[in-house]
Tab-separated table of C-alpha atoms in Angstrom:
chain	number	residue	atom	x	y	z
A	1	UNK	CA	-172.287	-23.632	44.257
A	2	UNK	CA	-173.837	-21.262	46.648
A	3	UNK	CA	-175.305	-18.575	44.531
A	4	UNK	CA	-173.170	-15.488	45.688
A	5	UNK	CA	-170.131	-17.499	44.291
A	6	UNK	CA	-172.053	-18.636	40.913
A	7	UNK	CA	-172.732	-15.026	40.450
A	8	UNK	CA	-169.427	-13.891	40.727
A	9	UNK	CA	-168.097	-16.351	38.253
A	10	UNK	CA	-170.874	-15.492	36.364
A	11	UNK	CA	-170.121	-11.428	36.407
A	12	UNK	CA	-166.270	-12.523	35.585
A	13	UNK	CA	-166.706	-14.319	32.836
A	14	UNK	CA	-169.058	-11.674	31.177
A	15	UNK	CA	-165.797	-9.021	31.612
A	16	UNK	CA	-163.751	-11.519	29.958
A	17	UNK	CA	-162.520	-13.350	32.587
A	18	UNK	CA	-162.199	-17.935	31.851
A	19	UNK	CA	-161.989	-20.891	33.917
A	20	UNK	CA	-158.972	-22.417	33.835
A	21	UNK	CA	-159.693	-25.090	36.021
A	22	UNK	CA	-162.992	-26.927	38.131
A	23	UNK	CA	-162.033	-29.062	40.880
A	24	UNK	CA	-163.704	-30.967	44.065
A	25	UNK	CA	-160.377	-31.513	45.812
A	26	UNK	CA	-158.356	-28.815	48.048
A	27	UNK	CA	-159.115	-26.320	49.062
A	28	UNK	CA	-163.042	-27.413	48.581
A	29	UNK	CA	-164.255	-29.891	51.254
A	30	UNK	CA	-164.817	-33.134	49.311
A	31	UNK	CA	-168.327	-32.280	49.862
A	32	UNK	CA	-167.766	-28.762	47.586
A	33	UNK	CA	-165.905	-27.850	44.602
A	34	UNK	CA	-164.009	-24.684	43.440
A	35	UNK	CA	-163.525	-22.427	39.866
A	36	UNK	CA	-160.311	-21.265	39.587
A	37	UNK	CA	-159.884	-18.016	36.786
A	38	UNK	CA	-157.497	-17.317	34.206
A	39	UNK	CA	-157.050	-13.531	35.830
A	40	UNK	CA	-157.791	-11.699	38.870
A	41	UNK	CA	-161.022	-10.866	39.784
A	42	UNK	CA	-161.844	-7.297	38.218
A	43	UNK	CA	-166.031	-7.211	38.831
A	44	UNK	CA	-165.863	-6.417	42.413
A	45	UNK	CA	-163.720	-5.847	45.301
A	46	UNK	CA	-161.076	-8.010	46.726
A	47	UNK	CA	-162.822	-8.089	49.774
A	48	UNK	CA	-165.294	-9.820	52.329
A	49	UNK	CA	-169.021	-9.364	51.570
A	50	UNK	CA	-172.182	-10.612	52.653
A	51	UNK	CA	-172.381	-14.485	51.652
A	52	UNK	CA	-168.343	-14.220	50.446
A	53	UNK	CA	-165.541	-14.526	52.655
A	54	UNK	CA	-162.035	-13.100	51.152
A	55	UNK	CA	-158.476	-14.210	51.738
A	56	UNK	CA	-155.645	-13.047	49.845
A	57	UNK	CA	-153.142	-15.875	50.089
A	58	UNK	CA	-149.238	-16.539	49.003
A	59	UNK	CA	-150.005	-20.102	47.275
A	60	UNK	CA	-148.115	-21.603	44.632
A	61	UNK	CA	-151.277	-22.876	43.136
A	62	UNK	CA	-153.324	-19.779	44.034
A	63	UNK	CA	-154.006	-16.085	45.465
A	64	UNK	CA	-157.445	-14.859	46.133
A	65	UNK	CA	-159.676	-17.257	47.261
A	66	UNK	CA	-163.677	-16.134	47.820
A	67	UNK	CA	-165.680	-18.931	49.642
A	68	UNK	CA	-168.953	-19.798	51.306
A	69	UNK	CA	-169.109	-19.514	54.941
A	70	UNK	CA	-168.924	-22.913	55.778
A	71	UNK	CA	-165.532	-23.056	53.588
A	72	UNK	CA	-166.825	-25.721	50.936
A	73	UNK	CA	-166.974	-23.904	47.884
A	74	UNK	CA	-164.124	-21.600	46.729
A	75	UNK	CA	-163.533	-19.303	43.146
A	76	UNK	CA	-159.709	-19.112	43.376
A	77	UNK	CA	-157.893	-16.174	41.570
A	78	UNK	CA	-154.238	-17.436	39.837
A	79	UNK	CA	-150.827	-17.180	41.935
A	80	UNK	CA	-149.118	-13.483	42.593
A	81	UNK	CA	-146.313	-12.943	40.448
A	82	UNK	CA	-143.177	-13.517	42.279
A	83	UNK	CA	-141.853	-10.846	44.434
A	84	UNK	CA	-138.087	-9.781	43.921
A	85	UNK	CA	-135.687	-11.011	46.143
A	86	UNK	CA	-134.653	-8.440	49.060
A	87	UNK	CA	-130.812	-7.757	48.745
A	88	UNK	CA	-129.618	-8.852	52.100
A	89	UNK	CA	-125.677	-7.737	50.913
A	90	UNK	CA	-126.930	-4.489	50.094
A	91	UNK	CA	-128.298	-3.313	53.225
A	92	UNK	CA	-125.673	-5.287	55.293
A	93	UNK	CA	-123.236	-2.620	53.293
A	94	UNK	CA	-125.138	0.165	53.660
A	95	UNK	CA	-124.709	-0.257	57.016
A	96	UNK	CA	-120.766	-1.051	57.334
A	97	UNK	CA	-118.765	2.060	58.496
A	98	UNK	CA	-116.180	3.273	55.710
A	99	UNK	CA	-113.421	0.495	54.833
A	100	UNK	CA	-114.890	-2.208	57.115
A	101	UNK	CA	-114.935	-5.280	55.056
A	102	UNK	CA	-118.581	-6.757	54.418
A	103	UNK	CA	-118.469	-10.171	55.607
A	104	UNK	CA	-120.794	-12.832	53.786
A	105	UNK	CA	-120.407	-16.050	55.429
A	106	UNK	CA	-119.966	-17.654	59.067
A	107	UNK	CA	-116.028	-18.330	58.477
A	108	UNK	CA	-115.219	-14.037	57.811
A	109	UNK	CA	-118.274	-12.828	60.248
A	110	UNK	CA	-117.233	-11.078	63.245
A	111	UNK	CA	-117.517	-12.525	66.310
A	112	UNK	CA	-121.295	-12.280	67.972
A	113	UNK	CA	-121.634	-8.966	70.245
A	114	UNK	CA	-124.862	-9.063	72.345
A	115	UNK	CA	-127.176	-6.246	71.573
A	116	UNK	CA	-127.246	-2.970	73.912
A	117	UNK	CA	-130.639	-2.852	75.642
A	118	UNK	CA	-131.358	0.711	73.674
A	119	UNK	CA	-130.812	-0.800	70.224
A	120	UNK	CA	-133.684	-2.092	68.526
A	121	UNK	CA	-131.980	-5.687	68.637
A	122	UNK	CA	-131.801	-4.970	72.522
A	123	UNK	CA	-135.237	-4.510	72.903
A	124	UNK	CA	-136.155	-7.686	70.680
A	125	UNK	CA	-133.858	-9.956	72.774
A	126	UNK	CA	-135.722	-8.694	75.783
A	127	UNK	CA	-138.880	-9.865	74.794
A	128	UNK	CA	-137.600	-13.274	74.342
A	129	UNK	CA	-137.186	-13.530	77.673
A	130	UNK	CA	-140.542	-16.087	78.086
A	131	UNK	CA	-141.692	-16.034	81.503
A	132	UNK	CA	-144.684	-18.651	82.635
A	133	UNK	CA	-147.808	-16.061	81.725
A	134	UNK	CA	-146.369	-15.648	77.835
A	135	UNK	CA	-145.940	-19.250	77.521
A	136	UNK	CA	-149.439	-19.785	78.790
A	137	UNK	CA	-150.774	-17.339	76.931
A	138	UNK	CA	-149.046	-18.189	73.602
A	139	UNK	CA	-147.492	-14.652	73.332
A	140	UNK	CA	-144.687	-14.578	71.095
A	141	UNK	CA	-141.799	-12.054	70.330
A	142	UNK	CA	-142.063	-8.044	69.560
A	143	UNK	CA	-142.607	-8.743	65.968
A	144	UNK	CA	-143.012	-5.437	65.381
A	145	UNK	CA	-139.581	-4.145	66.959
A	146	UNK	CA	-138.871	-6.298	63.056
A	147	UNK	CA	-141.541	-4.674	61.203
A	148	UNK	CA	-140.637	-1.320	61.894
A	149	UNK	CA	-136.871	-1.615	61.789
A	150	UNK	CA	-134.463	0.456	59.654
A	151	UNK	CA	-131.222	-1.270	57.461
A	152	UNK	CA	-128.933	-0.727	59.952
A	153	UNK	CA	-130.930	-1.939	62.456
A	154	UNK	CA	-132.105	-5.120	60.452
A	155	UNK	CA	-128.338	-6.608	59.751
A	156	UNK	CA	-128.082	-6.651	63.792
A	157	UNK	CA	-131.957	-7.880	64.320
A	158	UNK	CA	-131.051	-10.612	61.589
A	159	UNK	CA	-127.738	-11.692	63.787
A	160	UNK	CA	-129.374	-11.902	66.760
A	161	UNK	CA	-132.134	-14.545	65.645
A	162	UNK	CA	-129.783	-16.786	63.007
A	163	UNK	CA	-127.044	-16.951	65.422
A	164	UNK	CA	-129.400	-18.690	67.823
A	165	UNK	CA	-131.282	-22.118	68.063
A	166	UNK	CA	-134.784	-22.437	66.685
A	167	UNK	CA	-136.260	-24.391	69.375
A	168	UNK	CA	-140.105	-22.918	69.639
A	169	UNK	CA	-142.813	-21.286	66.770
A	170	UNK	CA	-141.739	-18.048	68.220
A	171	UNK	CA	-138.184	-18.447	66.686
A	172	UNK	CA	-140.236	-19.209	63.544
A	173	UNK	CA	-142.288	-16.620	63.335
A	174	UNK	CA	-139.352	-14.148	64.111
A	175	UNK	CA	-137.319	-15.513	61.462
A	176	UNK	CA	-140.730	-15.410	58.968
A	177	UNK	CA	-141.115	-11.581	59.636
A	178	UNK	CA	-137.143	-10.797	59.131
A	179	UNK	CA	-137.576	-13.090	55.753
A	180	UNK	CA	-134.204	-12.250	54.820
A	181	UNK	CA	-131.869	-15.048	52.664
A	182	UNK	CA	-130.470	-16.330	55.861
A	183	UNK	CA	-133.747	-16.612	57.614
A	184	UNK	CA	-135.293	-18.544	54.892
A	185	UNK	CA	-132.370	-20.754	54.851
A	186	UNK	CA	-132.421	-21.373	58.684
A	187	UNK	CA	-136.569	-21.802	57.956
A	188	UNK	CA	-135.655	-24.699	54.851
A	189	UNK	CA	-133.463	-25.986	56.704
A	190	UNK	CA	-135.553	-25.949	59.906
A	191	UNK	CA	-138.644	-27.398	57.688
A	192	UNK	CA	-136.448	-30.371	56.974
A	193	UNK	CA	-134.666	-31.353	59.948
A	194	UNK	CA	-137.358	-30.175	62.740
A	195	UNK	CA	-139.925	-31.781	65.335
A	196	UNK	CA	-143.300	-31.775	64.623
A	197	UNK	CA	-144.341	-28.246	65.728
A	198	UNK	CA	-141.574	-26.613	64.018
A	199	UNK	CA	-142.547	-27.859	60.677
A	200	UNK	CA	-145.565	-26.888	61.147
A	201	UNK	CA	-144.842	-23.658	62.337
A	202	UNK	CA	-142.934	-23.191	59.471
A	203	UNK	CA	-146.181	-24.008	57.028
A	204	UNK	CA	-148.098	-21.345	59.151
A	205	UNK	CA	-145.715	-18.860	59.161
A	206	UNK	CA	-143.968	-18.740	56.278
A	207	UNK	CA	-146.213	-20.560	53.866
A	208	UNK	CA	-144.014	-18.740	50.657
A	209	UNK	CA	-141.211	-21.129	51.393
A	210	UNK	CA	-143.231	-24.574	51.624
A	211	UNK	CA	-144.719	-26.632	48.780
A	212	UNK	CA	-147.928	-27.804	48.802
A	213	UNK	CA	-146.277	-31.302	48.816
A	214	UNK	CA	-143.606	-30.556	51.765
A	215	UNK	CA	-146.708	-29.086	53.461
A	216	UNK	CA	-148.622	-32.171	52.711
A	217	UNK	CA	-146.055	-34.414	53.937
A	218	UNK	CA	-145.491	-31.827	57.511
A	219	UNK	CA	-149.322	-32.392	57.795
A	220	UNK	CA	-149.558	-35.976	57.458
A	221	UNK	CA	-146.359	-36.945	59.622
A	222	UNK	CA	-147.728	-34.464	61.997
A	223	UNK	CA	-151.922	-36.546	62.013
A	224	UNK	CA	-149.490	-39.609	62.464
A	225	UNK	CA	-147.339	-38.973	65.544
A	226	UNK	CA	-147.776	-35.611	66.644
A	227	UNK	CA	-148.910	-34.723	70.501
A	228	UNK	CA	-151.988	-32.180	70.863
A	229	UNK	CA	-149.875	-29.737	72.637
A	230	UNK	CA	-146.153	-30.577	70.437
A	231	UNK	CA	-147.430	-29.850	67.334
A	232	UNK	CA	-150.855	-31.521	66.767
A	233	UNK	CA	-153.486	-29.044	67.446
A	234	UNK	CA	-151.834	-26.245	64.639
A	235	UNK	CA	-151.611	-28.836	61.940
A	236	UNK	CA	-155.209	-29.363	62.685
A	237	UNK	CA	-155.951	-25.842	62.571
A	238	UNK	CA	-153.851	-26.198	59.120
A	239	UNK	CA	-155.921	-29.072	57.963
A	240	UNK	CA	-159.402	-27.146	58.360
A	241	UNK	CA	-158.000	-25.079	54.892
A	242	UNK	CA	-155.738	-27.702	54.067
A	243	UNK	CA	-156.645	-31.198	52.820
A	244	UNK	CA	-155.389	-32.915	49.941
A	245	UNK	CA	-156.485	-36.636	49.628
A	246	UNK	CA	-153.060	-37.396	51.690
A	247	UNK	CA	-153.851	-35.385	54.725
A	248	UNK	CA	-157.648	-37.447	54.303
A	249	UNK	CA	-155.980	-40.495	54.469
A	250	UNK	CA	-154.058	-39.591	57.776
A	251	UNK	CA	-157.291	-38.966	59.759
A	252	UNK	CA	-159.007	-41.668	58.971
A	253	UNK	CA	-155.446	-43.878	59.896
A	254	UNK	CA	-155.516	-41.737	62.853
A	255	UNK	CA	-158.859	-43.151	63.636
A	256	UNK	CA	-157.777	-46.504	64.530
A	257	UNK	CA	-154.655	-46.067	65.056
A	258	UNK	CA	-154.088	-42.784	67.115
A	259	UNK	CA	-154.808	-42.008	70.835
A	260	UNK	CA	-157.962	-41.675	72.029
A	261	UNK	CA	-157.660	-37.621	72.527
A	262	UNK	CA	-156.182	-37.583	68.687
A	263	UNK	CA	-158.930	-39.799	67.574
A	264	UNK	CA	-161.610	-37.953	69.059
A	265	UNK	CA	-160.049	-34.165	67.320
A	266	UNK	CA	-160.109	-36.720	64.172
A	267	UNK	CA	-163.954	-37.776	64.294
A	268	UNK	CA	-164.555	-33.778	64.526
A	269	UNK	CA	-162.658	-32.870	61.599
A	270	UNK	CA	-163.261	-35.284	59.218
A	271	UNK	CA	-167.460	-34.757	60.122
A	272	UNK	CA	-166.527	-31.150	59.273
A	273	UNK	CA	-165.009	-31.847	55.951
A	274	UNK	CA	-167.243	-33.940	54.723
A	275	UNK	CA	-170.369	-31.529	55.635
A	276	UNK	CA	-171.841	-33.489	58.560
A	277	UNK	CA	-170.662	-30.641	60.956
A	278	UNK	CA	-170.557	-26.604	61.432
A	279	UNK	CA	-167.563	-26.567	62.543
A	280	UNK	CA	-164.125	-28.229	62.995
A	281	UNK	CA	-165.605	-29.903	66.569
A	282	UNK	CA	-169.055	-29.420	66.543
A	283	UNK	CA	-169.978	-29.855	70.138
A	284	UNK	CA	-173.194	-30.904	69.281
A	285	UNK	CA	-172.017	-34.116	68.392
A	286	UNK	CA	-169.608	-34.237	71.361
A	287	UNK	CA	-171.194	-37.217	72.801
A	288	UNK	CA	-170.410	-39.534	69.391
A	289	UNK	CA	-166.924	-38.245	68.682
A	290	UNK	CA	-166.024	-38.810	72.276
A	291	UNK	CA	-166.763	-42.741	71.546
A	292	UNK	CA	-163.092	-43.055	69.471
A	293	UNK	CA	-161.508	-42.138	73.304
A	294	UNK	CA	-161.265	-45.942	74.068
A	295	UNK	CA	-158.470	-48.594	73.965
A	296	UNK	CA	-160.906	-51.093	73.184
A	297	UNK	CA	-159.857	-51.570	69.431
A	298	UNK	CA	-163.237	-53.706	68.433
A	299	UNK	CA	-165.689	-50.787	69.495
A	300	UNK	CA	-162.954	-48.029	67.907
A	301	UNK	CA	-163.587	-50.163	64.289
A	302	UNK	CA	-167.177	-49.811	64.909
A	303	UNK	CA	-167.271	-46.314	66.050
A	304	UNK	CA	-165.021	-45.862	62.472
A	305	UNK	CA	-167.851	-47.689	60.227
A	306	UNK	CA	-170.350	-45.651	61.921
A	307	UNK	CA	-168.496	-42.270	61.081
A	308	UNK	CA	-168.103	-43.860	57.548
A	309	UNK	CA	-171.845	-44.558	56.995
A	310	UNK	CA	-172.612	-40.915	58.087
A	311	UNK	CA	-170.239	-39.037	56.057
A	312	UNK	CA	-171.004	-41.651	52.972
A	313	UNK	CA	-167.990	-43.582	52.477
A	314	UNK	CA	-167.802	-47.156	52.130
A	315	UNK	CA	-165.642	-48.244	55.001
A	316	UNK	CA	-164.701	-51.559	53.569
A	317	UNK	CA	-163.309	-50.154	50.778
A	318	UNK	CA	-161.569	-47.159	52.724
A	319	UNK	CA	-159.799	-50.184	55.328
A	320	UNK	CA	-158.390	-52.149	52.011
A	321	UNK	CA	-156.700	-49.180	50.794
A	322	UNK	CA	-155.305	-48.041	54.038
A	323	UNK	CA	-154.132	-51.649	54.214
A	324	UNK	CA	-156.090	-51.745	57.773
């Protein structure tokens, strides 16, 4: 363990900190390990430093993580506590006029008014208007119209997006910052039922709502028959953090089995994981992970045993338990 990381364990347990757990599986590269604590780190700031990079995350296995640069070793912190549930009735209440009855379900809601452009539900169903230049540029809704909404103006906002189709990880990401009992419901259900990209969206987005094993299985259906631009590329920016022996097994699959652009994003990542690389594509080695790109099955197995023999694992073994 890099020694800025074996000195913070080291300065926890002397404040009375313990290990609950030592592990070389996610969110270590197999290549690393991590320390996961009893408590939360009290001997220093949750924060960045020089040779620690922080991340305070919503796991159900963990919070704080503090790793090494290149993202192999980790000292985890234990889960947050939950957080209350936010009282969705309440607000929609505080916001009725007088004697109006509150309505709690599809069958007694009022019929769907569209939003006046000076309301704050206005102004977010304007910027879902995507146009060419925000669909090339990946720019989503006003999420902030959300963020800084009042009640009132919440029970309208939350209308306008659960009343609607989720069809893109815009809708997603809306319904993640509203995060109201409908919106995680449409998100659940959304998780379940969705393409590709919207699952994974979902894991991105509103990681508080997805297991680690409904993430794992988005991930690995996602290695398996995913597009690069329907889905593919964010579960592979997922799978940089995110790589229990499952999501592994899916790249190398993917290896043989994949298209030659998939294969090729494989070769990078799974080089990266197992410390042969600096990064997710390292375009140093361009030239060799370019070699999966071919149709010609024969030289894809051998361009597979070669990646095997450089990352150190025995490929004959790795085939028989892929059943390959």
């Amino acid at each position: 363990m890099p020694g800025a990381l074996r000195n913070l364990v080291e300065a926890e347990l002397n404040a009375g900190n313990e290990i609950e757990e030592i592990g070389h599986s996610f969110p270590a590269a197999p290549v690393g390990c991590y320390v996961k604590l009893a408590h939360p780190v009290t001997s220093r700031p949750r924060q960045s430093s020089e040779g620690i990079d922080f991340y305070d995350r919503n796991s159900s296995s963990y919070s704080g993580e503090y790793a090494d640069a290149n993202r192999h070793f980790f000292v985890l912190e234990p889960p947050h506590p939950p957080e209350p549930e936010p009282d969705m009735d309440a607000i929609r209440a505080a916001a009725q006029p007088g004697n109006q009855p509150l309505y709690s379900s599809p069958r007694t809601a009022p019929s769907h008014v569209e939003p006046s452009d000076d309301t704050a539900a206005g102004r977010l169903r304007n910027s879902m208007q995507i146009d060419y230049e925000k669909w090339h540029d990946g720019i989503g809704y006003d999420i902030d119209i959300i963020r800084n909404a009042t009640p009132e103006e919440l029970v309208e906002i939350e209308n306008l997006l659960v009343l609607r189709p989720v069809v893109d990880w815009r809708d997603v990401e809306a319904l993640a910052a509203l995060d109201s009992p409908r919106a995680r419901a449409l998100l659940k259900k959304t998780l379940l039922h969705g393409n590709h990209e919207l699952r994974v969206a979902v894991a991105d987005h509103a990681p508080h709502l997805v297991s680690d094993n409904a993430r794992t299985a988005s991930l690995v259906a996602a290695l398996h028959g995913a597009d690069l631009y329907g889905g593919l590329s964010q579960a592979l920016d997922q799978v940089e953090d995110f790589h229990p022996p499952e999501v592994i097994d899916a790249l190398f699959h993917g290896l043989l089995k994949r298209d030659g652009e998939a294969a090729v994003n494989f070769a990078g990542m799974l080089m990266y994981l197992h410390g042969k690389a600096s990064e997710p594509f390292d375009w140093d080695q361009r030239p060799f992970f370019l070699l999966f790109h071919t149709t010609n099955m024969a030289e894809r197995r051998e361009h597979f045993r070669e990646l095997c023999r450089r990352i150190g694992v025995d490929a004959d073994a790795l085939l028989q338990r892929l059943g390959m």
